Coordinates of C-alpha atoms in Angstrom, one line a residue:
Chain A
M1250 CA 25.7 0.5 11.9
V1251 CA 25.1 1.9 8.9
K1252 CA 26.8 0.5 5.9
H1253 CA 27.1 2.8 3.1
I1254 CA 26.4 1.0 -0.9
T1255 CA 27.4 2.7 -3.8
T1256 CA 26.9 1.6 -7.5
P1257 CA 27.2 -0.1 -9.3
L1258 CA 26.2 -3.0 -6.9
T1259 CA 29.5 -5.4 -7.8
Y1260 CA 29.1 -9.3 -6.5
E1261 CA 32.4 -8.6 -4.2
K1262 CA 30.1 -5.9 -2.5
V1263 CA 26.7 -8.3 -1.9
K1264 CA 28.8 -10.9 -0.7
D1265 CA 29.5 -8.0 1.6
L1266 CA 26.1 -7.9 2.8
K1267 CA 23.7 -9.8 5.7
C1268 CA 20.1 -9.8 6.3
G1269 CA 19.8 -7.1 8.5
D1270 CA 21.7 -4.9 7.4
N1271 CA 20.9 -0.5 7.6
V1272 CA 21.6 0.3 4.1
M1273 CA 21.5 3.7 2.6
I1274 CA 22.2 3.2 -1.1
S1275 CA 23.6 6.0 -3.6
G1276 CA 24.0 6.4 -7.0
V1277 CA 22.4 5.9 -10.9
I1278 CA 19.3 3.3 -10.5
Y1279 CA 17.1 2.1 -11.7
T1280 CA 12.6 2.1 -11.5
S1281 CA 11.0 -0.8 -13.2
R1282 CA 7.6 -1.6 -12.0
D1283 CA 4.9 -4.5 -12.9
A1284 CA 4.6 -3.7 -17.0
A1285 CA 8.2 -2.6 -17.4
H1286 CA 9.2 -5.9 -16.5
K1287 CA 6.5 -7.9 -19.0
R1288 CA 8.1 -6.0 -21.8
L1289 CA 11.8 -5.9 -19.9
V1290 CA 11.7 -10.0 -20.1
E1291 CA 9.0 -10.0 -23.5
A1292 CA 12.1 -7.9 -25.1
H1293 CA 15.4 -9.9 -23.8
E1294 CA 12.7 -13.8 -25.2
R1295 CA 13.0 -12.3 -28.7
G1296 CA 16.6 -11.7 -28.7
E1297 CA 16.2 -7.7 -28.4
E1298 CA 18.4 -5.2 -26.4
L1299 CA 17.5 -3.4 -23.2
P1300 CA 17.5 -0.1 -22.6
Y1301 CA 20.0 -0.1 -20.4
D1302 CA 22.8 -2.7 -19.6
V1303 CA 21.6 -4.6 -16.8
K1304 CA 24.9 -5.6 -15.3
D1305 CA 25.2 -4.6 -12.1
T1306 CA 22.0 -2.3 -11.1
I1307 CA 19.9 -2.5 -8.9
V1308 CA 15.8 -1.8 -9.4
Y1309 CA 13.5 0.1 -7.6
Y1310 CA 10.3 -1.1 -7.2
V1311 CA 8.6 2.4 -7.6
G1312 CA 5.1 4.1 -8.8
P1313 CA 6.2 7.9 -8.6
A1314 CA 3.6 10.7 -8.3
P1315 CA 4.4 13.0 -10.3
A1316 CA 6.6 16.2 -9.4
Q1317 CA 4.6 19.2 -8.2
P1318 CA 6.9 22.0 -9.5
G1319 CA 10.3 22.2 -7.9
Q1320 CA 10.4 19.2 -7.2
V1321 CA 12.5 16.2 -8.6
I1322 CA 10.5 13.4 -8.6
G1323 CA 7.0 13.1 -7.0
S1324 CA 6.3 10.3 -4.1
A1325 CA 8.2 7.4 -4.5
G1326 CA 7.9 4.7 -1.8
P1327 CA 8.1 0.8 -2.8
T1328 CA 5.7 -1.3 -4.3
T1329 CA 5.2 -5.0 -2.9
S1330 CA 8.0 -7.3 -4.7
Y1331 CA 6.1 -10.3 -5.2
R1332 CA 4.4 -9.3 -8.3
M1333 CA 7.9 -9.5 -10.6
D1334 CA 8.4 -12.4 -9.3
A1335 CA 7.6 -13.9 -12.1
Y1336 CA 10.5 -11.9 -13.8
S1337 CA 13.2 -11.6 -12.0
P1338 CA 14.6 -14.6 -12.1
T1339 CA 15.4 -13.5 -15.0
M1340 CA 16.8 -10.5 -14.9
I1341 CA 19.2 -11.4 -11.6
R1342 CA 20.4 -14.4 -14.5
L1343 CA 21.2 -11.2 -17.0
G1344 CA 23.1 -9.3 -14.0
Q1345 CA 20.1 -7.8 -11.9
R1346 CA 22.3 -7.6 -8.9
G1347 CA 20.4 -5.9 -5.8
M1348 CA 16.7 -5.5 -5.9
L1349 CA 14.5 -2.6 -3.3
G1350 CA 11.2 -3.3 -3.1
K1351 CA 8.7 -4.4 -0.1
G1352 CA 7.4 -7.4 0.4
K1353 CA 8.0 -11.5 0.7
R1354 CA 9.5 -13.5 -2.6
S1355 CA 8.8 -16.4 -4.2
P1356 CA 11.1 -20.0 -3.7
E1357 CA 12.2 -19.5 -7.4
V1358 CA 13.9 -15.2 -6.8
I1359 CA 15.5 -16.2 -3.6
A1360 CA 17.2 -19.4 -5.5
A1361 CA 18.1 -17.5 -8.2
M1362 CA 19.1 -14.7 -6.0
K1363 CA 22.2 -17.3 -4.7
E1364 CA 22.7 -18.9 -7.7
V1365 CA 24.5 -15.7 -8.7
G1366 CA 25.1 -13.5 -6.2
A1367 CA 22.1 -11.1 -6.2
V1368 CA 20.6 -8.9 -2.9
Y1369 CA 16.9 -8.1 -1.4
F1370 CA 16.7 -4.9 -0.7
G1371 CA 13.6 -3.7 1.7
A1372 CA 12.5 -0.1 2.1
I1373 CA 9.9 1.2 4.0
G1374 CA 6.7 0.9 2.3
G1375 CA 4.2 4.0 2.7
A1376 CA 6.8 6.3 3.5
G1377 CA 6.9 8.0 -0.2
A1378 CA 7.1 11.5 1.0
L1379 CA 10.6 11.4 3.0
L1380 CA 12.2 8.6 0.2
S1381 CA 11.0 11.7 -2.4
K1382 CA 13.7 13.5 -0.5
C1383 CA 16.7 10.7 -1.9
I1384 CA 15.6 11.1 -5.4
K1385 CA 18.3 13.7 -6.4
K1386 CA 17.5 13.5 -10.4
A1387 CA 14.7 11.5 -12.7
E1388 CA 14.8 11.1 -16.0
V1389 CA 12.1 8.3 -18.0
I1390 CA 14.7 6.1 -20.8
A1391 CA 11.7 4.0 -21.8
Y1392 CA 8.5 3.0 -22.0
D1393 CA 7.0 6.5 -21.2
D1394 CA 3.6 6.0 -22.6
L1395 CA 3.2 3.5 -19.6
G1396 CA 3.2 7.0 -17.6
A1397 CA 4.4 6.2 -13.7
E1398 CA 5.0 2.7 -15.0
A1399 CA 7.5 4.0 -17.5
L1400 CA 11.0 2.8 -16.6
R1401 CA 12.7 5.7 -15.4
R1402 CA 16.9 6.4 -14.4
L1403 CA 17.1 8.2 -11.0
E1404 CA 20.3 9.4 -8.6
V1405 CA 20.1 8.5 -4.9
E1406 CA 22.3 9.6 -2.5
N1407 CA 21.3 8.0 0.6
L1408 CA 18.3 6.6 0.3
P1409 CA 17.5 4.1 3.7
A1410 CA 16.8 0.6 3.5
F1411 CA 17.5 -2.9 4.9
V1412 CA 18.9 -5.8 3.8
I1413 CA 15.5 -8.4 3.7
I1414 CA 16.8 -11.0 1.8
D1415 CA 21.0 -11.7 1.2
S1416 CA 23.0 -13.6 -1.0
E1417 CA 22.8 -16.8 1.4
G1418 CA 19.3 -16.4 1.3
N1419 CA 18.6 -15.3 5.4
N1420 CA 15.5 -13.8 5.3
L1421 CA 14.4 -11.0 8.0
Y1422 CA 10.6 -11.2 7.7
E1423 CA 11.3 -14.6 9.2
I1424 CA 14.7 -14.2 11.5
G1425 CA 13.1 -10.4 12.7
R1426 CA 9.6 -12.1 13.5
K1427 CA 11.1 -15.5 15.8
E1428 CA 13.9 -13.2 17.2
Y1429 CA 11.1 -10.5 18.4
L1430 CA 8.7 -13.5 19.5
E1431 CA 11.3 -15.4 20.8
F1432 CA 12.7 -11.8 23.2
A1433 CA 8.2 -11.0 23.6
N1434 CA 7.5 -14.5 24.8
K1435 CA 10.8 -15.2 27.2
Chain B
M535 CA -36.9 18.8 -2.6
R536 CA -33.0 20.7 -2.0
E537 CA -31.4 21.4 -5.0
I538 CA -27.8 20.5 -5.5
N539 CA -26.0 21.6 -8.6
A540 CA -23.2 18.5 -10.1
Q541 CA -20.7 21.5 -10.7
D542 CA -21.0 21.6 -6.7
I543 CA -20.4 17.6 -6.2
T544 CA -17.4 18.2 -8.9
A545 CA -15.7 21.0 -6.8
V546 CA -16.1 18.5 -2.6
V547 CA -14.1 15.2 -4.8
K548 CA -11.1 17.2 -6.5
K549 CA -10.5 19.0 -2.8
L550 CA -11.7 15.6 -1.0
C551 CA -9.1 13.5 -3.3
M552 CA -6.4 16.2 -2.4
E553 CA -6.3 17.0 1.0
A554 CA -7.1 13.3 1.5
N555 CA -3.9 12.8 0.2
Y556 CA -1.9 15.3 1.3
F557 CA -3.2 14.9 5.0
L558 CA -3.7 11.9 7.3
P559 CA -6.5 11.8 9.2
E560 CA -5.6 12.7 13.1
D561 CA -6.6 9.3 14.8
I562 CA -5.4 7.4 13.6
Q563 CA -1.5 9.5 13.0
D564 CA -2.7 8.7 17.2
K565 CA -2.5 5.9 16.8
I566 CA 0.9 5.5 15.0
C567 CA 2.5 8.4 18.1
K568 CA 0.7 5.7 20.9
A569 CA 2.3 2.5 18.8
C570 CA 5.2 3.9 18.5
D571 CA 5.7 5.3 22.3
A572 CA 5.2 1.9 23.3
E573 CA 6.7 -0.9 20.2
P574 CA 9.0 -2.4 22.5
W575 CA 11.4 -4.3 19.6
P576 CA 14.0 -1.1 18.5
L577 CA 13.9 -1.9 15.2
A578 CA 9.8 -1.4 15.3
Q579 CA 10.7 1.9 16.7
S580 CA 12.4 2.8 14.6
I581 CA 10.6 2.3 11.3
L582 CA 7.1 3.4 13.0
G583 CA 9.4 6.8 13.9
V584 CA 10.2 7.2 9.6
I585 CA 6.4 6.3 9.3
K586 CA 6.3 9.3 12.0
E587 CA 8.2 11.7 9.7
N588 CA 6.7 10.3 6.3
Y589 CA 3.0 11.8 7.2
E590 CA 5.1 14.9 9.2
I591 CA 6.6 15.7 5.6
S592 CA 3.1 15.6 4.2
L593 CA 1.3 18.2 6.5
D594 CA 3.7 20.4 6.1
N595 CA 4.3 20.4 2.4
A596 CA 0.7 19.4 0.8
V597 CA 3.0 16.2 -0.5
P598 CA 1.1 12.9 -0.8
I599 CA 2.0 10.6 1.9
C600 CA 2.6 7.4 -0.3
Q601 CA 2.9 7.3 -4.1
D602 CA 0.4 4.7 -4.5
T603 CA -2.8 7.5 -4.4
G604 CA -4.9 5.1 -5.0
M605 CA -8.0 3.9 -6.6
A606 CA -10.6 6.4 -6.0
C607 CA -13.2 5.2 -3.9
V608 CA -16.7 7.6 -3.2
F609 CA -19.3 6.6 -1.0
L610 CA -22.8 8.7 -1.3
D611 CA -25.1 9.2 1.5
I612 CA -27.4 10.9 -0.6
G613 CA -31.1 12.2 1.5
Q614 CA -33.9 11.3 -0.6
E615 CA -35.4 14.9 -0.2
V616 CA -32.3 15.9 -2.6
H617 CA -33.0 16.5 -6.2
V618 CA -29.4 16.8 -8.3
N619 CA -29.3 18.8 -11.6
G620 CA -27.1 17.0 -14.0
N621 CA -25.0 13.7 -13.9
I622 CA -24.1 12.4 -10.6
A623 CA -21.4 10.2 -11.5
D624 CA -20.1 12.4 -14.5
A625 CA -19.7 14.8 -11.7
V626 CA -17.8 12.8 -9.5
N627 CA -15.3 11.3 -11.9
E628 CA -15.0 14.8 -13.3
G629 CA -14.3 15.7 -9.6
V630 CA -11.5 12.6 -9.1
R631 CA -10.1 14.2 -12.9
Q632 CA -9.0 17.3 -11.1
G633 CA -8.4 16.7 -8.2
Y634 CA -5.2 14.0 -9.8
V635 CA -4.7 15.9 -12.4
E636 CA -4.0 19.6 -10.7
G637 CA -3.2 18.1 -7.6
C638 CA 0.5 16.4 -8.6
L639 CA -1.6 12.4 -7.5
R640 CA -0.7 9.1 -9.4
K641 CA -2.6 8.0 -11.7
S642 CA -3.3 4.4 -11.2
V643 CA -6.1 3.5 -12.9
V644 CA -6.3 1.1 -16.0
K645 CA -8.9 0.9 -18.9
D646 CA -10.1 -2.3 -18.5
P647 CA -8.2 -5.8 -16.1
L648 CA -6.8 -7.4 -18.7
D649 CA -5.7 -5.4 -21.3
R650 CA -4.8 -2.5 -18.7
V651 CA -4.7 0.4 -20.4
N652 CA -4.0 3.4 -17.8
T653 CA -7.2 6.0 -18.3
K654 CA -4.4 8.7 -17.5
D655 CA -6.9 10.9 -14.9
N656 CA -7.3 8.1 -12.0
T657 CA -11.4 7.6 -13.5
P658 CA -13.8 5.8 -12.7
A659 CA -13.7 6.3 -9.7
M660 CA -15.6 3.0 -7.8
I661 CA -18.8 5.2 -6.5
Y662 CA -20.9 3.6 -3.5
Y663 CA -24.5 5.0 -3.8
N664 CA -26.6 4.5 -0.5
I665 CA -30.3 7.1 -0.4
V666 CA -30.7 7.9 3.0
P667 CA -34.4 10.0 4.7
G668 CA -34.3 13.8 4.6
D669 CA -31.7 16.3 2.4
T670 CA -28.2 16.1 2.6
F671 CA -25.3 15.1 1.1
D672 CA -22.7 13.3 2.2
I673 CA -19.7 12.6 0.7
M674 CA -16.2 10.7 1.8
V675 CA -13.4 10.1 -0.4
A676 CA -10.9 7.6 0.2
P677 CA -8.6 6.6 -2.1
K678 CA -8.0 3.3 -1.6
G679 CA -4.1 1.9 -2.8
F680 CA -3.4 -1.8 -3.5
G681 CA -0.2 -3.1 -1.8
S682 CA -2.8 -3.8 0.9
E683 CA -6.0 -3.9 -1.6
N684 CA -4.4 -6.7 -2.7
M685 CA -4.6 -8.7 0.0
S686 CA -8.2 -8.4 1.0
Q687 CA -9.7 -12.2 1.4
I688 CA -13.8 -13.4 1.7
K689 CA -14.8 -16.2 2.3
M690 CA -18.1 -18.5 2.6
L691 CA -18.2 -19.8 6.1
K692 CA -20.3 -22.1 7.6
P693 CA -22.8 -21.4 10.2
S694 CA -20.9 -24.7 12.7
D695 CA -18.1 -22.7 11.8
G696 CA -19.7 -20.0 14.3
L697 CA -17.4 -17.2 16.4
Q698 CA -13.8 -19.1 16.4
G699 CA -14.4 -19.6 12.5
V700 CA -14.7 -16.2 12.0
K701 CA -11.6 -15.3 14.4
D702 CA -9.1 -18.6 12.6
F703 CA -10.4 -17.0 9.7
V704 CA -9.4 -12.9 10.5
I705 CA -6.3 -14.0 11.1
K706 CA -5.6 -15.8 8.9
C707 CA -5.5 -12.9 6.3
V708 CA -3.2 -11.5 8.6
E709 CA -0.5 -13.7 8.4
D710 CA -1.0 -14.6 5.1
A711 CA 0.0 -10.9 4.0
G712 CA 2.7 -11.0 6.0
P713 CA 4.7 -7.7 4.8
N714 CA 3.3 -7.7 1.7
P715 CA 0.5 -4.3 2.9
C716 CA 2.4 -2.1 4.8
P717 CA 1.9 -3.1 8.4
P718 CA 1.1 -1.6 10.4
I719 CA -2.3 -2.6 9.3
V720 CA -5.7 -1.2 10.0
V721 CA -8.1 -4.6 9.8
G722 CA -11.8 -3.7 8.2
V723 CA -14.3 -6.8 9.3
G724 CA -17.5 -7.5 7.1
I725 CA -19.2 -10.1 8.7
G726 CA -22.7 -11.9 7.5
G727 CA -24.8 -10.5 4.6
T728 CA -24.5 -12.4 0.9
F729 CA -21.3 -12.8 -0.6
D730 CA -20.8 -9.5 -1.7
K731 CA -22.3 -6.8 0.8
A732 CA -19.8 -9.0 3.4
A733 CA -17.3 -7.7 0.6
Y734 CA -18.7 -4.1 1.1
L735 CA -19.2 -3.5 4.9
A736 CA -15.4 -4.3 5.2
K737 CA -14.2 -1.7 2.6
K738 CA -17.4 0.3 4.8
A739 CA -15.3 -0.8 8.3
L740 CA -11.9 1.0 7.7
M741 CA -13.8 4.0 6.8
R742 CA -14.8 4.7 11.0
S743 CA -12.5 6.5 13.0
T744 CA -9.9 3.8 14.5
D745 CA -11.3 6.5 18.0
E746 CA -14.9 4.7 17.7
R747 CA -15.8 1.1 18.7
N748 CA -19.0 -0.8 17.1
A749 CA -22.3 0.4 18.8
N750 CA -22.6 -3.6 20.0
P751 CA -20.6 -4.4 23.0
F752 CA -20.1 -8.0 21.7
Y753 CA -18.4 -6.5 18.6
A754 CA -17.2 -4.1 20.6
D755 CA -15.1 -7.0 22.4
L756 CA -14.8 -9.1 19.6
E757 CA -12.6 -6.6 17.5
K758 CA -10.3 -5.7 20.7
E759 CA -9.6 -9.5 21.3
L760 CA -8.5 -9.8 17.7
L761 CA -6.1 -6.4 17.3
E762 CA -5.2 -8.4 20.2
K763 CA -4.0 -11.7 18.7
I764 CA -3.1 -9.8 16.1
N765 CA -0.3 -8.1 17.6
A766 CA 0.6 -10.6 19.0
L767 CA 1.5 -12.2 15.5
G768 CA 5.2 -10.9 16.3
L769 CA 4.9 -9.6 11.8
G770 CA 5.4 -5.6 13.3
P771 CA 5.8 -2.7 11.4
Q772 CA 6.9 -3.8 7.7
G773 CA 7.1 -7.2 8.8
V774 CA 10.4 -6.8 10.2
G775 CA 9.2 -8.1 13.5
G776 CA 7.5 -6.3 16.4
L777 CA 4.7 -5.7 18.4
T778 CA 2.7 -3.0 16.5
T779 CA 1.4 -5.6 13.3
A780 CA -2.0 -2.9 13.5
L781 CA -3.6 -0.1 14.6
C782 CA -7.3 -0.9 15.1
V783 CA -10.1 -3.3 13.6
N784 CA -12.9 -2.5 12.8
I785 CA -15.9 -4.9 12.5
E786 CA -18.7 -4.3 10.3
T787 CA -22.0 -7.1 10.7
L788 CA -25.5 -8.1 8.4
P789 CA -27.8 -9.7 8.8
T790 CA -27.7 -13.0 7.4
H791 CA -29.0 -16.5 5.6
I792 CA -29.5 -19.4 7.6
A793 CA -27.2 -21.3 5.6
G794 CA -24.6 -19.4 6.0
L795 CA -22.3 -17.2 8.1
P796 CA -19.3 -15.1 5.0
V797 CA -17.0 -13.2 6.3
A798 CA -14.1 -10.1 4.1
V799 CA -11.4 -8.7 5.7
N800 CA -10.0 -5.9 4.2
I801 CA -7.0 -5.0 4.8
N802 CA -5.4 -1.1 4.8
C803 CA -2.0 0.3 5.1
H804 CA -1.1 2.1 8.1
V805 CA -1.5 5.5 5.1
T806 CA -5.5 5.0 5.7
R807 CA -7.1 8.5 4.2
H808 CA -10.7 9.2 4.0
K809 CA -11.9 12.2 4.0
H810 CA -15.7 14.1 4.3
A811 CA -17.6 16.4 3.5
S812 CA -21.5 17.9 3.5
L813 CA -23.4 19.9 0.8

């Protein structure tokens, strides 16, 4: 069964999501990766206003390829999330409710997720051509000088993902592997 | 002496950068299809199906398979009886520049590792020069994504660690990487040489077709054994559980010192790209 999620991603919506759920994400989401995260957190530490209101938003860790003629955006699959671990607890406590990436997260990120009720989605890494088709509109809203790493506002329709870590801290990377090995070694 | 013009190198590198990023090698396509058929775990099989659908979109539309169009690794096998009119490195970098800009490929290179300002044209390429007998000039372009590059490791084992030490280290690298490098992965292993040559061998191993085993039967068997052991880990596609953690293990070796046993593991994702041409 697929759960359809539309942003804003409220606390109530997050509480309904469980590790392993198949989801389709629609609505406005924001991109940022390594360099943009550094700027966001540094701006926050200086007491500056951020380029967008992060409350109940989903961040997509992606640095898209440039659009070819006729495309909204080039290939746009997830990048590896652990590189944002240094910044994510701050962003989560500022209200960022969902993260979309791939790969492991640190205990500090998971603790912040459980504390405020946030969720970590995984999209299929390396499927950038396919995922770009779910992006209907893309605009750079900050840090244009960063090129692929600029902060973008995306409008997405039915972007496929899985709940990797839910707001209780249940982790598909641990549970999915364990269940498969129980099946394989039966 | 055979004469080659630098402009011809530029034109070929440009074309290879674009084609390598749009069109997944046939042997990798074949491995993904076979893995999809053999995968017993439903979620894992559905992920492999999406991965297949993705590279088919790229084949049909000439768009990058993955947004990480990589750092351009360019392997040159230059015949010693060839003379190039012009600067080879400049010619290669101009080809990378044109390919990445005109091909709408992502510019992922920063000029300084700490200052981190993007060069905006994906240069410089990482160029590997190899001088060979004859008058041939071979170019291999391998765009290397860093999700998988970051999960690579090297270790200077002791001779007493032996074969078991090598096996344990390769498995540990894959286990440590977990879901991060976009499994199913291709594993390049370099054994022997020096610290730096082992790493080079591991990267070279990723350039070999996944249909071709090491010419030495001992290492061919080791490649098969390691692939089985990796696929018994249960990580599966994207690390969410399943049989298909790796598509292939390729090993390359060199003689080494009496005191050493260097082992390097270079991991590549399911978008293992390389494209070759001869001038």
